[in-house]
Coordinates of C-alpha atoms in Angstrom, one line a residue:
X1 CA -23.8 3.4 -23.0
X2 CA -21.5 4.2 -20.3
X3 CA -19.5 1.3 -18.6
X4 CA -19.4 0.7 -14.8
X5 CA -15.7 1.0 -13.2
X6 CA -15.5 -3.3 -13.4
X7 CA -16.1 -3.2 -17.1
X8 CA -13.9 -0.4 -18.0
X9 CA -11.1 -2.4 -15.7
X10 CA -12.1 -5.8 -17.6
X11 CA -11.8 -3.9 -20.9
X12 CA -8.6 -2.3 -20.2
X13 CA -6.8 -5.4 -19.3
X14 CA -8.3 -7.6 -22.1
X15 CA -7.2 -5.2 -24.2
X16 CA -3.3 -4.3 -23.3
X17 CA -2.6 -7.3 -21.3
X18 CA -2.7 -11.8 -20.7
X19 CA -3.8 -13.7 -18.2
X20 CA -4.2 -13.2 -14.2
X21 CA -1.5 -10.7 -12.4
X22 CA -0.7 -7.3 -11.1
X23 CA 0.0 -5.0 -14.0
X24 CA 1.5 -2.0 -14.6
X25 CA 0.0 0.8 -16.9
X26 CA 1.3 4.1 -18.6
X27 CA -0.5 6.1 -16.0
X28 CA 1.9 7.3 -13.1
X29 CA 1.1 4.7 -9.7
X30 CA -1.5 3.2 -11.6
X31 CA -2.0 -0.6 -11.4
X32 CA -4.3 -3.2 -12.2
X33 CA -5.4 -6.7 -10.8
X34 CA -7.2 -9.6 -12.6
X35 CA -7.3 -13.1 -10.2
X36 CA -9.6 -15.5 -11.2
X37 CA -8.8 -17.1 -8.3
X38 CA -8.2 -16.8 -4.5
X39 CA -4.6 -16.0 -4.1
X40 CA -2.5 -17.0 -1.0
X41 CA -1.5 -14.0 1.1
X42 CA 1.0 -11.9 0.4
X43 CA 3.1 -9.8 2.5
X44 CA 4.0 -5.9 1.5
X45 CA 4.5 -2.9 2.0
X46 CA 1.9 -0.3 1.6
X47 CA 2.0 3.7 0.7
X48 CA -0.8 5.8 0.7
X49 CA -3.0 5.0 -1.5
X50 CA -6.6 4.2 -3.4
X51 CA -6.9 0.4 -3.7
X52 CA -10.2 0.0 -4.9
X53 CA -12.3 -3.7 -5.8
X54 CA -14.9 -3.3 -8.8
X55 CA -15.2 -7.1 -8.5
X56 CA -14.4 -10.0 -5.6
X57 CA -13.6 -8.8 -2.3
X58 CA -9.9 -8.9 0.0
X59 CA -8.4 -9.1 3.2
X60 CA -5.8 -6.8 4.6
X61 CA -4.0 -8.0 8.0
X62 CA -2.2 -5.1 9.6
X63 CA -0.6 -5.8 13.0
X64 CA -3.4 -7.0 15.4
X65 CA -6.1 -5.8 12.5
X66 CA -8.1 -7.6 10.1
X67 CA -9.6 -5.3 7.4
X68 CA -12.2 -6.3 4.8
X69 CA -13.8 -4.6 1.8
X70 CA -15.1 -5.6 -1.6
X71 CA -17.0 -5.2 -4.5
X72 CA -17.7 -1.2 -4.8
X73 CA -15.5 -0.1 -2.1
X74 CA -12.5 1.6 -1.5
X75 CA -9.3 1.2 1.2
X76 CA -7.7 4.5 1.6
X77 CA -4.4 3.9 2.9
X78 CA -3.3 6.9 4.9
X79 CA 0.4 5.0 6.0
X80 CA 3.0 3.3 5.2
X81 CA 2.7 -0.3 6.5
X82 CA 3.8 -3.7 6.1
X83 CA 0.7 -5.7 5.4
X84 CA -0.7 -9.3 4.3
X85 CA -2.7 -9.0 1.9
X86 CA -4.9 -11.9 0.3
X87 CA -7.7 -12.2 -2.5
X88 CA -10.7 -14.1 -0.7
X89 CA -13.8 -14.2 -3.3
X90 CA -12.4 -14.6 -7.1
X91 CA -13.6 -17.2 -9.9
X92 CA -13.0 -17.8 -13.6
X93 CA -16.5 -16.7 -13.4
X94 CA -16.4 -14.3 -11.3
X95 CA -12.9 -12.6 -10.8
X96 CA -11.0 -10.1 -8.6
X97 CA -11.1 -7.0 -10.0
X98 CA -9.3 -4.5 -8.7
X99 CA -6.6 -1.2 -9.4
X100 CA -4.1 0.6 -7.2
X101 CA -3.6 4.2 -7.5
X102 CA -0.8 5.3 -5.4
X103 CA -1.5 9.1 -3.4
X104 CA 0.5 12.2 -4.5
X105 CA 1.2 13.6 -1.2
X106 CA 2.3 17.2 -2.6
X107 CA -1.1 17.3 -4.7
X108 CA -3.1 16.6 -1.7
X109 CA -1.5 19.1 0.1
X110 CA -2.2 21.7 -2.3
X111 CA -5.6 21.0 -2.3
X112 CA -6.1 20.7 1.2
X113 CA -4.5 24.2 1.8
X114 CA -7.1 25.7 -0.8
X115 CA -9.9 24.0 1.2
X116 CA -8.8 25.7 4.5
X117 CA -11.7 24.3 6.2
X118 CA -10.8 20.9 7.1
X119 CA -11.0 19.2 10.7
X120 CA -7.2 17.7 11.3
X121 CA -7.3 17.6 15.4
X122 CA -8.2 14.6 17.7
X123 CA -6.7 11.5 18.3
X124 CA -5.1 9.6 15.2
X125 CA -7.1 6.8 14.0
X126 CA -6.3 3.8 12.1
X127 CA -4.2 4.6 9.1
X128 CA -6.8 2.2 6.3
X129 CA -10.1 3.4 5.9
X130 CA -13.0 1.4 4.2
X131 CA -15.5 3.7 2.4
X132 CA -17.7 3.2 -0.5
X133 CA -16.7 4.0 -4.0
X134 CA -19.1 7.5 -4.8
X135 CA -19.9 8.4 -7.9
X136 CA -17.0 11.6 -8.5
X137 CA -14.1 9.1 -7.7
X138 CA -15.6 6.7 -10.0
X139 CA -15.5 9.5 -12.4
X140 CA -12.1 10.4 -11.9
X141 CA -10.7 6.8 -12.3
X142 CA -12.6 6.4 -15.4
X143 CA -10.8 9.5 -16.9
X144 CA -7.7 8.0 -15.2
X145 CA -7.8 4.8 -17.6
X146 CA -9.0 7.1 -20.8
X147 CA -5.7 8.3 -20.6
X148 CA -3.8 4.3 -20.8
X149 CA -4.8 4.4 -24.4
X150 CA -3.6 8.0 -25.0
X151 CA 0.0 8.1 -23.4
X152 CA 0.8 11.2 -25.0
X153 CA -1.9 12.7 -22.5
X154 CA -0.6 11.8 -19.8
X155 CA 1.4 14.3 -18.7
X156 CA -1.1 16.8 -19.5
X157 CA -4.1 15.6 -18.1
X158 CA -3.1 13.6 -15.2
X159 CA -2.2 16.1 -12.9
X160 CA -5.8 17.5 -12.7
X161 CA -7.3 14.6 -13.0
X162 CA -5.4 13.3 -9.4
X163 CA -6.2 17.1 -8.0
X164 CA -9.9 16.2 -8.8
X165 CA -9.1 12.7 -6.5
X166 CA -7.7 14.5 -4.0
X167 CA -10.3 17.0 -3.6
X168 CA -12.9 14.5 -3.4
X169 CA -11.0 12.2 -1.0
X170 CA -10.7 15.5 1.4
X171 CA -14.6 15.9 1.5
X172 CA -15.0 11.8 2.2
X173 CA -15.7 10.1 5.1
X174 CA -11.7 9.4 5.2
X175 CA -10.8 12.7 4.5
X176 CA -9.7 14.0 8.0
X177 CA -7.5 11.2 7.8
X178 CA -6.4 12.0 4.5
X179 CA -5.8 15.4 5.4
X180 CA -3.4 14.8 8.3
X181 CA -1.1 12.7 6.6
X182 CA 0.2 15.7 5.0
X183 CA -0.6 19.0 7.0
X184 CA 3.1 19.6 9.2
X185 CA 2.6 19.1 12.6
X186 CA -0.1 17.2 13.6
X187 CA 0.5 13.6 15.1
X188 CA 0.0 11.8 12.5
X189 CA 2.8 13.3 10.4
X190 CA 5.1 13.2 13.3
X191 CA 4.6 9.5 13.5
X192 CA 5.5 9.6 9.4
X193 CA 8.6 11.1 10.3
X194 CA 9.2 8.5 12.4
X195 CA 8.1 5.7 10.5
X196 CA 11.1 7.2 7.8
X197 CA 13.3 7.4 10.3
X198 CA 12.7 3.2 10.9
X199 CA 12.8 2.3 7.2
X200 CA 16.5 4.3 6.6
X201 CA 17.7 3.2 9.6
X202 CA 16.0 -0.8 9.7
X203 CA 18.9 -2.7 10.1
X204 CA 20.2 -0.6 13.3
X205 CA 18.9 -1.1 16.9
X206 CA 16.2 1.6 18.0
X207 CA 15.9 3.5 21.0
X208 CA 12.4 4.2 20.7
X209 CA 12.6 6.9 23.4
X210 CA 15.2 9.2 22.0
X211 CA 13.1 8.2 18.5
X212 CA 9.6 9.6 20.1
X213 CA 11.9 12.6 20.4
X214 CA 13.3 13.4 18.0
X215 CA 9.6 13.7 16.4
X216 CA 9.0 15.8 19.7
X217 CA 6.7 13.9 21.5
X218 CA 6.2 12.4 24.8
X219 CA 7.4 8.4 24.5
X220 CA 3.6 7.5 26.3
X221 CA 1.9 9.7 23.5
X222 CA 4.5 8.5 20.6
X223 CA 3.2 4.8 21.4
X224 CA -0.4 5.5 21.5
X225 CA -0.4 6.9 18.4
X226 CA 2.5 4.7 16.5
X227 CA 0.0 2.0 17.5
X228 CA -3.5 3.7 16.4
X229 CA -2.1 4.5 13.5
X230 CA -0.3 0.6 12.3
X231 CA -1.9 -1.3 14.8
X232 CA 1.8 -2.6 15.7
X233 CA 4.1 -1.1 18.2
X234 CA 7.5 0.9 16.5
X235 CA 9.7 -2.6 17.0
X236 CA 7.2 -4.7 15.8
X237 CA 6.9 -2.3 12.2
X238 CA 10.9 -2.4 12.4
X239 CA 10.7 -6.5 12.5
X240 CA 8.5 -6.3 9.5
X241 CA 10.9 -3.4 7.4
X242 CA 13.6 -5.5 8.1
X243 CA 12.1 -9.0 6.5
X244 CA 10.9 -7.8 3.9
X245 CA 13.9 -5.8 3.2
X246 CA 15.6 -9.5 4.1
X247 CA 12.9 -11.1 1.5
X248 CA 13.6 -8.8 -1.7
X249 CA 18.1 -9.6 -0.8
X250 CA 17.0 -13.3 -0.9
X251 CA 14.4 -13.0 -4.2
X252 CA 15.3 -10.2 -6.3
X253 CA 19.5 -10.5 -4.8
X254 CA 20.0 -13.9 -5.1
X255 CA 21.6 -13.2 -1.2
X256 CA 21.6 -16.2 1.0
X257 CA 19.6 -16.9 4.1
X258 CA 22.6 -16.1 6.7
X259 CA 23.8 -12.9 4.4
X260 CA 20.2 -11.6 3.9
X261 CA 19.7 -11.8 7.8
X262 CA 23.1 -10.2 8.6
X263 CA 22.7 -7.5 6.1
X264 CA 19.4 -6.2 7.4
X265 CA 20.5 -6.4 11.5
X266 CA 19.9 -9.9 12.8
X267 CA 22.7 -10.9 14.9
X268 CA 20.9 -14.8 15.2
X269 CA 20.3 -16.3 12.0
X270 CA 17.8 -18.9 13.8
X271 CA 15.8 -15.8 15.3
X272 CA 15.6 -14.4 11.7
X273 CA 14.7 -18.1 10.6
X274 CA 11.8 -18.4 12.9
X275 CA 10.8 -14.7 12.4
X276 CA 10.5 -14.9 8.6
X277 CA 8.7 -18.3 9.2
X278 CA 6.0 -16.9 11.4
X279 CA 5.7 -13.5 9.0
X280 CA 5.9 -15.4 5.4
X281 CA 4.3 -18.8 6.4
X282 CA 7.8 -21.0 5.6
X283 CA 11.0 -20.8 5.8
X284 CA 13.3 -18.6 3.8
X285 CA 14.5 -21.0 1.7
X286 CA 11.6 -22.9 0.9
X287 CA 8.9 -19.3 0.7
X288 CA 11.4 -17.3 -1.9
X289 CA 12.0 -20.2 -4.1
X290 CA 8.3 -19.5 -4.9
X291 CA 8.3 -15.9 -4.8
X292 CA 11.2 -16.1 -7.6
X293 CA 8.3 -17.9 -10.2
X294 CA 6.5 -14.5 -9.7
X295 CA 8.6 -11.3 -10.4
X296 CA 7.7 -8.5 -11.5
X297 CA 7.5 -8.0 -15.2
X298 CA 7.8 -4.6 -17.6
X299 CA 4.7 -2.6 -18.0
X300 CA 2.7 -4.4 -20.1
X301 CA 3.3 -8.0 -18.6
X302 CA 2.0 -9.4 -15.3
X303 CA 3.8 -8.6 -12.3
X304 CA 4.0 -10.4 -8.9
X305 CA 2.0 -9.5 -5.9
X306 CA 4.8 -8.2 -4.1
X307 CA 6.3 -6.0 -6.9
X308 CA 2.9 -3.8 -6.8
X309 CA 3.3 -1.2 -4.0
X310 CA 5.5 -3.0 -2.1
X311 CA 9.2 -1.1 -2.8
X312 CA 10.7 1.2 -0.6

């Protein structure tokens, strides 16, 4: 009998790894997520990618955005973003159930140049989509965690396996947004360029005008679309870069409060002190002493919320 996608998750983690956590598996951007519990949120960054829930459901707070999905869905992440992300319906009974697969841009674009037919034009639209999990994406993620047990097939079978993803994703209901995120050009990769352009440079002050052209567009139009895209306006997504670049200094660094603040372009160490407050929920001290009981672990182990997806 074949098992659904929750099962075959469950199966996979009772088998390879302990307890509750984020874990990392043999397969390249592939991670999975046990909670038997609601977890508090957790702020990180995001790169395109295929979070999917087989069991419990989630909350994703971009900017001004609330986004919720659950059990049999998928959020196609289309971005880069800072986000907070919480578990919001998990049990011992019942728990979260869920896997990460992070998007291989160049694959996707291969594929999406094959297709030829695809509609990239219009105005760019939010860069998380919600869509139910269909049957052929099921299918592919199940071949996906074949291969955990069979690491010597990895690099032979997972690179049709993820062109079989990406073709399917193209001919979803977020494939036009999957699609512009990596055809040159269009508005949405213009605002990608940008959005690289803020992470290298966080820690420096922006002129958002000269930055709208340098991607060759209009500062009105840049805006519009910066903001469809991440819900938050090009400063606001520098603020976040910058704190959670501040964060991983204080956790993973050991840096200081004052150096961590310095380091990543605050000239006020009270602004960056009431900033990281309002983004993390305390203050520095107090919020990384906790984030230090949960790093990430080697594959195998549990990791920390933040260490899944979060580097960049």
């Amino acid at each position: 009998m074949k098992l659904n996608l929750g099962d075959r998750i469950s199966g996979v983690l009772d088998a390879q790894f302990i307890g509750d956590g984020h874990y990392m598996t043999p397969v390249p951007g592939l991670i999975l997520m046990r909670s038997c519990s609601q977890m508090p949120p957790q702020q990180m960054l995001y790169r395109p990618t295929l979070c999917i829930i087989a069991q419990g459901s989630k909350e994703i707070m971009v900017g001004d955005r609330t986004v919720r999905y659950g059990q049999g869905q998928t959020l196609v992440v289309t971005v880069e973003a800072p986000v907070l992300s919480r578990v919001i319906e998990a049990s011992a009974a019942s728990p979260y159930i869920g896997a990460i697969l992070e998007l291989d841009a160049g694959i996707i674009r291969d594929v999406a140049t094959r297709l030829g037919d695809l509609e990239t034009t219009g105005p760019s639209g939010f860069g998380l989509t919600v869509q139910d999990l269909d049957a052929q994406i099921t299918g592919s993620l199940q071949r996906l965690l074949d291969l955990i047990g069979e690491p010597n097939a990895v690099d032979i079978l997972y690179p049709s396996i993820m062109r079989e993803i990406a073709y399917w994703l193209l001919r979803s209901p977020a494939g036009r947004a999957v699609a512009r995120m990596v055809i040159p050009d269009g508005q949405p990769h213009r605002i990608a360029q940008a959005m690289s352009h803020l992470r290298d440079h966080f820690d420096s002050p922006v002129d958002v005008k000269a930055l709208a052209r340098s991607v060759g567009m209009s500062p009105s139009s840049f805006h519009q679309h910066f903001k469809a895209l991440t819900a938050m306006s090009p400063l606001q997504y520098q603020k976040h870069i910058r704190l959670l670049e501040a964060r991983r200094r204080m956790v993973s660094d050991g840096d200081q409060a004052s150096t961590a603040a310095v380091a990543v372009g605050y000239e006020s160490v009270s602004q960056f002190t009431r900033e990281y407050a309002r983004m993390f929920g305390s203050p520095p001290r107090r919020e990384t002493r906790r984030a230090r009981m949960a790093r990430v672990r080697p594959e195998g182990s549990a990791a920390s919320p933040e260490g899944a997806n979060a580097a960049f």
